[in-house]
Amino acid sequence: MRTRRPVIAVVLAAVAVVSWLALTAAGAFAGGAQQSKAGPCSPNGTALSVTAFDGKFDKDCLAVPANQAFTIDFDNLDRGIPHNVAIYEDQTAQKTFYKGELIEGPNKITYSVQALPEGRFFFRCDPHPDMAGTFIVGNPPPS
Ligand SMILES: [Cu+2]
């Protein structure tokens, strides 16, 4: 029995290390999947959805795959207030990638947007430029 002890210790240590790695990996994955309020997000399909309520978007980051057309289901819950979703190259809004039709709430619309190249862009509501966020296409390098 005395000779087996070290083996058991090694096995237990290995199990501990593997468990730790698994937990660490799970933690990193959960962190990467979280894409609500904190900065850059990652593409997850070609069907986006955004809601406007109380003069705010419910998301400050949207992401789509590069070079694929996509849709944005836009739900404006603000009664009597027109909002839209428009995508620009950057915050100067000089170069327009897509300008969604304004709709007055409560109303919904599905925007169909052409494929965009990889990059880190910008979206906003045109009448209310404070309603804005990051628009990620593909997997651009960190800014
Ligand atoms: Cu607006």
Tab-separated table of C-alpha atoms and ligand atoms in Angstrom:
chain	number	residue	atom	x	y	z
A	1	MET	CA	0.000	0.000	0.000
A	2	ARG	CA	2.826	2.306	0.798
A	3	THR	CA	4.004	2.184	-2.794
A	4	ARG	CA	0.560	3.115	-4.135
A	5	ARG	CA	0.172	6.320	-2.166
A	6	PRO	CA	2.340	8.454	-4.453
A	7	VAL	CA	0.423	7.164	-7.474
A	8	ILE	CA	-2.875	8.200	-5.931
A	9	ALA	CA	-1.436	11.573	-5.072
A	10	VAL	CA	-0.322	12.068	-8.659
A	11	VAL	CA	-3.733	11.019	-9.965
A	12	LEU	CA	-5.495	13.380	-7.583
A	13	ALA	CA	-3.190	16.199	-8.608
A	14	ALA	CA	-3.864	15.484	-12.264
A	15	VAL	CA	-7.611	15.467	-11.655
A	16	ALA	CA	-7.327	18.773	-9.829
A	17	VAL	CA	-5.384	20.324	-12.696
A	18	VAL	CA	-7.807	19.037	-15.296
A	19	SER	CA	-10.775	20.339	-13.285
A	20	TRP	CA	-9.133	23.705	-12.937
A	21	LEU	CA	-8.459	23.870	-16.673
A	22	ALA	CA	-12.046	22.899	-17.441
A	23	LEU	CA	-13.407	25.567	-15.104
A	24	THR	CA	-11.060	28.172	-16.530
A	25	ALA	CA	-12.049	27.305	-20.077
A	26	ALA	CA	-15.741	27.420	-19.152
A	27	GLY	CA	-15.232	30.806	-17.536
A	28	ALA	CA	-13.479	32.177	-20.610
A	29	PHE	CA	-16.234	30.834	-22.845
A	30	ALA	CA	-18.980	32.376	-20.728
A	31	GLY	CA	-17.129	35.680	-20.798
A	32	GLY	CA	-16.831	35.579	-24.565
A	33	ALA	CA	-20.491	34.752	-25.034
A	34	GLN	CA	-21.605	37.660	-22.922
A	35	GLN	CA	-22.286	40.436	-25.392
A	36	SER	CA	-24.918	42.683	-23.918
A	37	LYS	CA	-23.547	45.852	-22.429
A	38	ALA	CA	-19.799	45.680	-22.440
A	39	GLY	CA	-18.056	46.751	-25.604
A	40	PRO	CA	-17.241	44.517	-28.545
A	41	CYS	CA	-19.374	41.506	-29.340
A	42	SER	CA	-18.999	38.577	-31.739
A	43	PRO	CA	-21.051	37.461	-34.732
A	44	ASN	CA	-23.735	34.900	-34.020
A	45	GLY	CA	-25.735	34.472	-37.214
A	46	THR	CA	-27.277	36.844	-39.737
A	47	ALA	CA	-30.523	37.701	-37.924
A	48	LEU	CA	-30.068	40.629	-35.553
A	49	SER	CA	-32.681	42.203	-33.347
A	50	VAL	CA	-32.709	45.585	-31.653
A	51	THR	CA	-35.334	47.298	-29.542
A	52	ALA	CA	-35.674	51.006	-28.919
A	53	PHE	CA	-37.336	51.932	-25.647
A	54	ASP	CA	-37.320	55.099	-23.599
A	55	GLY	CA	-34.924	56.748	-26.026
A	56	LYS	CA	-32.369	53.961	-25.840
A	57	PHE	CA	-31.374	50.885	-27.753
A	58	ASP	CA	-31.319	47.672	-25.758
A	59	LYS	CA	-27.857	46.866	-27.205
A	60	ASP	CA	-24.683	48.858	-27.588
A	61	CYS	CA	-22.949	46.277	-29.760
A	62	LEU	CA	-24.173	44.365	-32.793
A	63	ALA	CA	-22.169	41.823	-34.789
A	64	VAL	CA	-22.609	39.929	-38.047
A	65	PRO	CA	-20.400	37.676	-40.164
A	66	ALA	CA	-18.390	39.376	-42.896
A	67	ASN	CA	-19.530	39.305	-46.515
A	68	GLN	CA	-23.010	37.971	-45.792
A	69	ALA	CA	-26.292	39.800	-46.146
A	70	PHE	CA	-28.201	40.035	-42.875
A	71	THR	CA	-31.418	41.297	-41.329
A	72	ILE	CA	-32.201	43.519	-38.370
A	73	ASP	CA	-35.557	43.094	-36.669
A	74	PHE	CA	-36.126	46.534	-35.254
A	75	ASP	CA	-38.800	47.076	-32.617
A	76	ASN	CA	-39.575	50.678	-31.701
A	77	LEU	CA	-41.552	50.764	-28.464
A	78	ASP	CA	-41.512	54.559	-28.065
A	79	ARG	CA	-44.997	55.800	-28.815
A	80	GLY	CA	-45.027	58.744	-31.178
A	81	ILE	CA	-41.248	58.874	-31.501
A	82	PRO	CA	-39.494	58.019	-34.769
A	83	HIS	CA	-36.355	55.899	-34.525
A	84	ASN	CA	-34.257	53.985	-37.023
A	85	VAL	CA	-31.047	51.975	-37.196
A	86	ALA	CA	-28.324	53.252	-39.494
A	87	ILE	CA	-24.836	51.808	-39.968
A	88	TYR	CA	-21.853	54.016	-40.688
A	89	GLU	CA	-18.166	53.453	-41.144
A	90	ASP	CA	-17.450	55.452	-37.991
A	91	GLN	CA	-18.906	58.005	-35.609
A	92	THR	CA	-18.492	60.853	-38.076
A	93	ALA	CA	-21.333	59.240	-40.069
A	94	GLN	CA	-19.673	60.408	-43.277
A	95	LYS	CA	-19.773	57.050	-44.995
A	96	THR	CA	-23.134	55.286	-44.863
A	97	PHE	CA	-23.338	51.507	-45.097
A	98	TYR	CA	-27.052	51.294	-44.430
A	99	LYS	CA	-29.771	53.723	-43.500
A	100	GLY	CA	-32.853	52.070	-42.052
A	101	GLU	CA	-36.252	53.616	-42.649
A	102	LEU	CA	-37.560	55.701	-39.743
A	103	ILE	CA	-40.536	54.189	-37.985
A	104	GLU	CA	-42.704	55.836	-35.380
A	105	GLY	CA	-43.444	53.680	-32.348
A	106	PRO	CA	-44.978	51.473	-31.469
A	107	ASN	CA	-44.036	49.658	-34.635
A	108	LYS	CA	-41.669	47.039	-35.980
A	109	ILE	CA	-39.717	46.664	-39.177
A	110	THR	CA	-37.225	44.197	-40.578
A	111	TYR	CA	-34.314	45.801	-42.340
A	112	SER	CA	-32.480	43.794	-45.001
A	113	VAL	CA	-28.871	44.853	-45.190
A	114	GLN	CA	-26.329	44.044	-47.864
A	115	ALA	CA	-23.136	42.144	-47.064
A	116	LEU	CA	-20.453	44.257	-45.406
A	117	PRO	CA	-16.677	43.803	-45.306
A	118	GLU	CA	-14.901	42.889	-42.099
A	119	GLY	CA	-14.424	45.798	-39.790
A	120	ARG	CA	-15.368	47.681	-36.674
A	121	PHE	CA	-18.091	50.152	-37.506
A	122	PHE	CA	-20.801	52.248	-35.885
A	123	PHE	CA	-24.562	52.249	-35.659
A	124	ARG	CA	-26.992	54.832	-34.411
A	125	CYS	CA	-30.491	56.197	-34.588
A	126	ASP	CA	-30.302	59.177	-36.949
A	127	PRO	CA	-32.715	61.542	-35.142
A	128	HIS	CA	-31.098	60.662	-31.795
A	129	PRO	CA	-27.348	60.199	-32.324
A	130	ASP	CA	-26.870	59.440	-28.627
A	131	MET	CA	-28.575	56.135	-29.366
A	132	ALA	CA	-25.489	54.444	-30.768
A	133	GLY	CA	-23.137	51.515	-30.525
A	134	THR	CA	-20.400	49.455	-32.089
A	135	PHE	CA	-21.162	47.474	-35.209
A	136	ILE	CA	-18.785	44.538	-35.649
A	137	VAL	CA	-18.501	42.722	-38.966
A	138	GLY	CA	-16.557	39.460	-38.949
A	139	ASN	CA	-13.690	39.240	-36.492
A	140	PRO	CA	-11.702	42.443	-36.787
A	141	PRO	CA	-8.575	42.850	-34.658
A	142	PRO	CA	-9.091	44.660	-31.336
A	143	SER	CA	-9.104	48.420	-31.660
B	1	CU	CU	-34.204	57.528	-32.197
